[in-house]
Each structure stands twice: as C-alpha cells, then as structure tokens.
JSON list of C-alpha atoms in Angstrom, two decimals:
[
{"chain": "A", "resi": 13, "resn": "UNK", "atom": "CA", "xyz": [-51.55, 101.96, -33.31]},
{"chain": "A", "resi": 14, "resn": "UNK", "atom": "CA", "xyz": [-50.28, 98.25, -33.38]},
{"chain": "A", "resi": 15, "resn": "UNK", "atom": "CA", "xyz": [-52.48, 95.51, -35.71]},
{"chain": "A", "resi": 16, "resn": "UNK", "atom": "CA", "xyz": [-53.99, 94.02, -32.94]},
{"chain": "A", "resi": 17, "resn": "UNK", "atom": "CA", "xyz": [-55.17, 97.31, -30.80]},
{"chain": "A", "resi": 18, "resn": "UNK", "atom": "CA", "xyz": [-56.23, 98.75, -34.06]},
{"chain": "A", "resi": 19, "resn": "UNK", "atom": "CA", "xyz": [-58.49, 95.21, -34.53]},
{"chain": "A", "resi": 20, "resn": "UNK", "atom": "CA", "xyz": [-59.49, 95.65, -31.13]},
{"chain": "A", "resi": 21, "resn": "UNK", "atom": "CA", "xyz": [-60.87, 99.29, -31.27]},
{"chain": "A", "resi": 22, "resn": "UNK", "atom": "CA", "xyz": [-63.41, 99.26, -34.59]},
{"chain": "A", "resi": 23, "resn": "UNK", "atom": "CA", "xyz": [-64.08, 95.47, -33.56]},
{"chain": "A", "resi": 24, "resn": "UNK", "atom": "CA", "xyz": [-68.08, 96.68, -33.89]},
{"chain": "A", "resi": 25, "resn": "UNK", "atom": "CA", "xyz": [-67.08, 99.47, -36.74]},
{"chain": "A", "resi": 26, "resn": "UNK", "atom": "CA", "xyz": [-69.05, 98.28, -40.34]},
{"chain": "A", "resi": 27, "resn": "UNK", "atom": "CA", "xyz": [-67.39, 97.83, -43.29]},
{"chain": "A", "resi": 28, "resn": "UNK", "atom": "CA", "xyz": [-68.22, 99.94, -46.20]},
{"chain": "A", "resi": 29, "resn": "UNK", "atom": "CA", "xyz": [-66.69, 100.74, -49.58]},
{"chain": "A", "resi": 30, "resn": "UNK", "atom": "CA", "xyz": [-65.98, 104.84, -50.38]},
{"chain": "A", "resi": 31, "resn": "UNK", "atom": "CA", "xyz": [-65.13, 106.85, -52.64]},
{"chain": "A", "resi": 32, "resn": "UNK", "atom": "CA", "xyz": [-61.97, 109.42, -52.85]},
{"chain": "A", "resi": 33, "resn": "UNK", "atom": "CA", "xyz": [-63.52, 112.82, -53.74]},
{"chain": "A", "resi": 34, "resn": "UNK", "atom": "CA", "xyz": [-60.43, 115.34, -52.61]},
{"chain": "A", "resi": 35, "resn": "UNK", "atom": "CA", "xyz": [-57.28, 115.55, -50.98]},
{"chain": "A", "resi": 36, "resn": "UNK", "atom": "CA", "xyz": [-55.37, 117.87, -49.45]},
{"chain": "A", "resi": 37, "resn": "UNK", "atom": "CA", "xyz": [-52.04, 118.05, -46.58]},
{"chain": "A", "resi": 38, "resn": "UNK", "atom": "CA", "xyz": [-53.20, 117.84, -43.51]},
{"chain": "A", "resi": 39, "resn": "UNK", "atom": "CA", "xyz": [-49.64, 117.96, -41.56]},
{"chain": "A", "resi": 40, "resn": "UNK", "atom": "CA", "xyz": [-46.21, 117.79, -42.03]},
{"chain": "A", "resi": 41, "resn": "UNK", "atom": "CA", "xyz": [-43.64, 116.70, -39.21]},
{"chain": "A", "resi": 42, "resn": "UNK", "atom": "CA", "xyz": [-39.83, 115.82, -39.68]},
{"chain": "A", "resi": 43, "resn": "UNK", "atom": "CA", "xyz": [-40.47, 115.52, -43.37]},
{"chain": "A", "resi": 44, "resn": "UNK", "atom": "CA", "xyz": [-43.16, 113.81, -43.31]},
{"chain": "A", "resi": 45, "resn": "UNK", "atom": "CA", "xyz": [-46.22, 114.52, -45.08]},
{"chain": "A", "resi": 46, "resn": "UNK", "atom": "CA", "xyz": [-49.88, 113.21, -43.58]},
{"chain": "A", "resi": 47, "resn": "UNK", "atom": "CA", "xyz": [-53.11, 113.49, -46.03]},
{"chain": "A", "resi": 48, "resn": "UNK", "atom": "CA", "xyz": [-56.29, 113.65, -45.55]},
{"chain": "A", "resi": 49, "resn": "UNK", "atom": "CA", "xyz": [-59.36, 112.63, -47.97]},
{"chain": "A", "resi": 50, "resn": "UNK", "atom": "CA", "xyz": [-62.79, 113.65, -48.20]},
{"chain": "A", "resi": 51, "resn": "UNK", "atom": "CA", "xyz": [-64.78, 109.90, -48.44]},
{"chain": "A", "resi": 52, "resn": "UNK", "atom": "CA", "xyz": [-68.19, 109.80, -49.58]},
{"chain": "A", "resi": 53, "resn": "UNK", "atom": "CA", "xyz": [-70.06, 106.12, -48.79]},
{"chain": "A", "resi": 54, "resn": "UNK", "atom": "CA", "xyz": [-73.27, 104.93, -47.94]},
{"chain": "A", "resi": 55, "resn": "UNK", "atom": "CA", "xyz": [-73.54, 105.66, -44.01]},
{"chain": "A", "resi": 56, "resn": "UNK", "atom": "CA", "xyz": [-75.59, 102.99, -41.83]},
{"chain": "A", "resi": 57, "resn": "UNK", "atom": "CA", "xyz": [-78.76, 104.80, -42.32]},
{"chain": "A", "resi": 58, "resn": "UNK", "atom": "CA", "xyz": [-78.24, 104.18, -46.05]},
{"chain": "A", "resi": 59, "resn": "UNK", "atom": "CA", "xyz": [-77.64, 107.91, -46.88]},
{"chain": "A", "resi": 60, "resn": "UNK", "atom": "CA", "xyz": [-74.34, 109.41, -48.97]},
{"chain": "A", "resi": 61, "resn": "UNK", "atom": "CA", "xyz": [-72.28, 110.01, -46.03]},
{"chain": "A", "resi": 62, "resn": "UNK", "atom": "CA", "xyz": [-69.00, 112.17, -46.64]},
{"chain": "A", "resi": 63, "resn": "UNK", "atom": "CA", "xyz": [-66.55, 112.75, -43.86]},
{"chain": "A", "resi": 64, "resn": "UNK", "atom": "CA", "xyz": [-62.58, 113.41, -43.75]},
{"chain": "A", "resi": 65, "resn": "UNK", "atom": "CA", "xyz": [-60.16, 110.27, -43.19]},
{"chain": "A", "resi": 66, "resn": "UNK", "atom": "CA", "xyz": [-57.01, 110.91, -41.97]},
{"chain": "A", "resi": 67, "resn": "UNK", "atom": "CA", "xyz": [-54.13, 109.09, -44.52]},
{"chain": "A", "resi": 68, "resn": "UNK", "atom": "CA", "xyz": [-52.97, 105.68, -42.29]},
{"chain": "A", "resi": 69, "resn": "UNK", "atom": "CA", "xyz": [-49.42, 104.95, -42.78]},
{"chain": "A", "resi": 70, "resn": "UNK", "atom": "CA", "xyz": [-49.93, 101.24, -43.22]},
{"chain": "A", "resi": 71, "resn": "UNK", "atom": "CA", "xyz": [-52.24, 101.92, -46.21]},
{"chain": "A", "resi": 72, "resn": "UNK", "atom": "CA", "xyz": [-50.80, 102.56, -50.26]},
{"chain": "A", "resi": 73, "resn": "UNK", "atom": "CA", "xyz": [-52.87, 102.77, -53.29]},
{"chain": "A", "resi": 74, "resn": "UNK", "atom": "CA", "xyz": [-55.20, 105.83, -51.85]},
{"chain": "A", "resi": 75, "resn": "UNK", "atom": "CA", "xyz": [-56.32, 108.77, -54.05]},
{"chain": "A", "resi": 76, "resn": "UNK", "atom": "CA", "xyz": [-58.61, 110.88, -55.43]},
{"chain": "A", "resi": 77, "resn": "UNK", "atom": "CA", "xyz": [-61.25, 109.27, -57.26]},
{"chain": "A", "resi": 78, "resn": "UNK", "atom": "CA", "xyz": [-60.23, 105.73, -55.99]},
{"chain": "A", "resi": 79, "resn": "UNK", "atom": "CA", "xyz": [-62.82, 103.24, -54.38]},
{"chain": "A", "resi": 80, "resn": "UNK", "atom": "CA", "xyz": [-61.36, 102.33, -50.96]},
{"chain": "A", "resi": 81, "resn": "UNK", "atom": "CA", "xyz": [-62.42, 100.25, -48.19]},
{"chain": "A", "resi": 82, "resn": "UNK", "atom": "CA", "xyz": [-63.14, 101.73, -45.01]},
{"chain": "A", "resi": 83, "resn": "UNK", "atom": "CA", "xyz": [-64.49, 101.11, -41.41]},
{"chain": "A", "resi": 84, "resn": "UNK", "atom": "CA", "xyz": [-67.33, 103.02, -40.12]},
{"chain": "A", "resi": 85, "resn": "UNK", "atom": "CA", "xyz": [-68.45, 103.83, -36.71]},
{"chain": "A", "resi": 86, "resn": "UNK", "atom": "CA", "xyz": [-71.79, 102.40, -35.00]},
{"chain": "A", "resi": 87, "resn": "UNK", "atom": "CA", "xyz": [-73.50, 106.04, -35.62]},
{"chain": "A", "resi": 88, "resn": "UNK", "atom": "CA", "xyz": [-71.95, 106.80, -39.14]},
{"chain": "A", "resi": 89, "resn": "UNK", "atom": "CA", "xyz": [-69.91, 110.15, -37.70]},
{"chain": "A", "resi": 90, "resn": "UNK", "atom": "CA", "xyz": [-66.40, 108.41, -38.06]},
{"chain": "A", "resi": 91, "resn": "UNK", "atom": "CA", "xyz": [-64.68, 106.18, -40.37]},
{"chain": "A", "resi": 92, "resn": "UNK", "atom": "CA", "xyz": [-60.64, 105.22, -40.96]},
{"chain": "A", "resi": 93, "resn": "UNK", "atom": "CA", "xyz": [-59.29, 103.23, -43.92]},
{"chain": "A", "resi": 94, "resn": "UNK", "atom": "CA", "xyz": [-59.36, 99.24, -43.66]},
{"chain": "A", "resi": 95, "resn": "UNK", "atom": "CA", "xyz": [-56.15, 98.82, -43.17]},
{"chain": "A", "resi": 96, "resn": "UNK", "atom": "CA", "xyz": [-56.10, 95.10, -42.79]},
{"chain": "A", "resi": 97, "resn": "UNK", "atom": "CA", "xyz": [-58.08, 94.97, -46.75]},
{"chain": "A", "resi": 98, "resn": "UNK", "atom": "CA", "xyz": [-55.32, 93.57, -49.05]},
{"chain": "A", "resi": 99, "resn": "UNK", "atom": "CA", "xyz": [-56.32, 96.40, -51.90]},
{"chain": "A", "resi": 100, "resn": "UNK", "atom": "CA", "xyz": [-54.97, 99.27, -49.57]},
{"chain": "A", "resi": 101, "resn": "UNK", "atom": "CA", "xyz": [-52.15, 97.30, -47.24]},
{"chain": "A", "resi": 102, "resn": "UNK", "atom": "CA", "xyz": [-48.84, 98.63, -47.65]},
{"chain": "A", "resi": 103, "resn": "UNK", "atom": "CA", "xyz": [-47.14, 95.36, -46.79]},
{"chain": "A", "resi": 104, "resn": "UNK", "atom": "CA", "xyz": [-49.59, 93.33, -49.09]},
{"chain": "A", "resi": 105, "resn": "UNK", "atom": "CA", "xyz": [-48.99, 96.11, -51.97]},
{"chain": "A", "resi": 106, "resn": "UNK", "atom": "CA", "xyz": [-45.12, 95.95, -51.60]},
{"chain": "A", "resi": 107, "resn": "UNK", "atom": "CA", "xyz": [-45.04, 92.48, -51.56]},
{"chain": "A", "resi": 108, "resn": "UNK", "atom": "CA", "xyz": [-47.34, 92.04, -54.98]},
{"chain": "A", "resi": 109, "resn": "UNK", "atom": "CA", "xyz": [-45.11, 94.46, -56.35]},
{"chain": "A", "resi": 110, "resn": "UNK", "atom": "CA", "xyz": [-41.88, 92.46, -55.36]},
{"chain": "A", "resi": 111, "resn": "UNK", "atom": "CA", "xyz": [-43.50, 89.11, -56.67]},
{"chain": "A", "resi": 112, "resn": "UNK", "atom": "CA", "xyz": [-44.32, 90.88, -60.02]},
{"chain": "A", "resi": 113, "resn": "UNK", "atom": "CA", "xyz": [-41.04, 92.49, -60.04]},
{"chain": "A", "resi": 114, "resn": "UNK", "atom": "CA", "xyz": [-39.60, 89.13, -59.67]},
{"chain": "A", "resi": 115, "resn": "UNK", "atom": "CA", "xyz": [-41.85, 87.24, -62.58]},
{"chain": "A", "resi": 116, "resn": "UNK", "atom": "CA", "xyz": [-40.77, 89.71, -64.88]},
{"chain": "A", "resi": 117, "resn": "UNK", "atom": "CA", "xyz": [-37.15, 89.58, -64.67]},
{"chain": "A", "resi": 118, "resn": "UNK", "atom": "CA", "xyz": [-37.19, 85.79, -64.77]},
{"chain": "A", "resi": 119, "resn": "UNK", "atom": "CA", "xyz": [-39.50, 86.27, -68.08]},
{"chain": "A", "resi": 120, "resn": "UNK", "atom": "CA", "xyz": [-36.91, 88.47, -69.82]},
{"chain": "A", "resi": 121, "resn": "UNK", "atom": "CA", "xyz": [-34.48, 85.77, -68.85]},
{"chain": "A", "resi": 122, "resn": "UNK", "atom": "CA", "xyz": [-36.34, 83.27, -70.28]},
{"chain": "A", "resi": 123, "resn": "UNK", "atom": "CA", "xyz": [-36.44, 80.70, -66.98]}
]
C-alpha cells in the first residue's frame, strides 16, 4: 500500500499509543518472514482493547513489550501501526542511524 493510499484509507482512524504484549510468525513467503503482535491500548470507548496487528514493512523498532503508535478504526475492532510516526518509520530509523553512524566516526577522528 503506497504512502498516500495508506493516508487516504485510516484518514478518520484515531490515533492511540499500545503496548507490545506477544509476538509470534504469522507467514513466511520467499524468505520472508511477516509478524504479528498482540496490542493492548485504550479503545475509543476508553476500555483496554487488545487485538492482533499485522508487522508493516515500512515500520522498525517493534517488539514485545515496546510502546508503539498505532491507528485505530472508528468502532475500535481494527488497528495497524502508524507508519508515518517517526519512532516506528523504517526510513526515519535508518536515516537516524546513518546520521549517528556518521557523528561518531567524525568524533573518533577528531573533526
């Protein structure tokens, strides 16, 4: 699902904040392994809410006991990582990463 469409389609989902209570492999296909998580958050009717969210491969950084951001449906029955939230984005992560990568070297050089 492209940025935008993915945008587009929880437009009216709420944010909320979870937390990681299990794991487990949901799939593999050519190698590739898929997770998913059992979440536990406060649902829109206030209540602990757990469900299972399907791993997102434009998200890094999620696992069991971690607090993760997530987007939940109008009625509280689904809910997918916030991919766009800089704490879980692969492409933010990697690049953090890179930048600290980069300090660090130029530290131990002493520029």
């Amino acid at each position: 699902m492209s940025p935008m469409f993915f945008r587009l389609f929880h437009r009216n989902w709420a944010k909320a904040t979870g937390r990681v209570i299990d794991s487990r492999i949901h799939s593999v296909r050519n190698s590739n392994v898929r997770w998913a998580y059992i979440v536990q958050f406060a649902g829109p009717d206030g209540q602990k809410t757990k469900l299972e969210v399907l791993e997102d491969v434009h998200t890094l950084g999620v696992a069991v006991d971690a607090t993760v951001p997530l987007l939940v449906s109008p009625d509280g029955k689904k809910a997918v990582f916030d991919r766009s939230d800089p704490q879980i984005n692969a492409a933010e992560i990697i690049r953090n990463r890179k930048r600290a990568d980069e300090e660090r070297f130029r530290e131990q050089l002493g520029n």
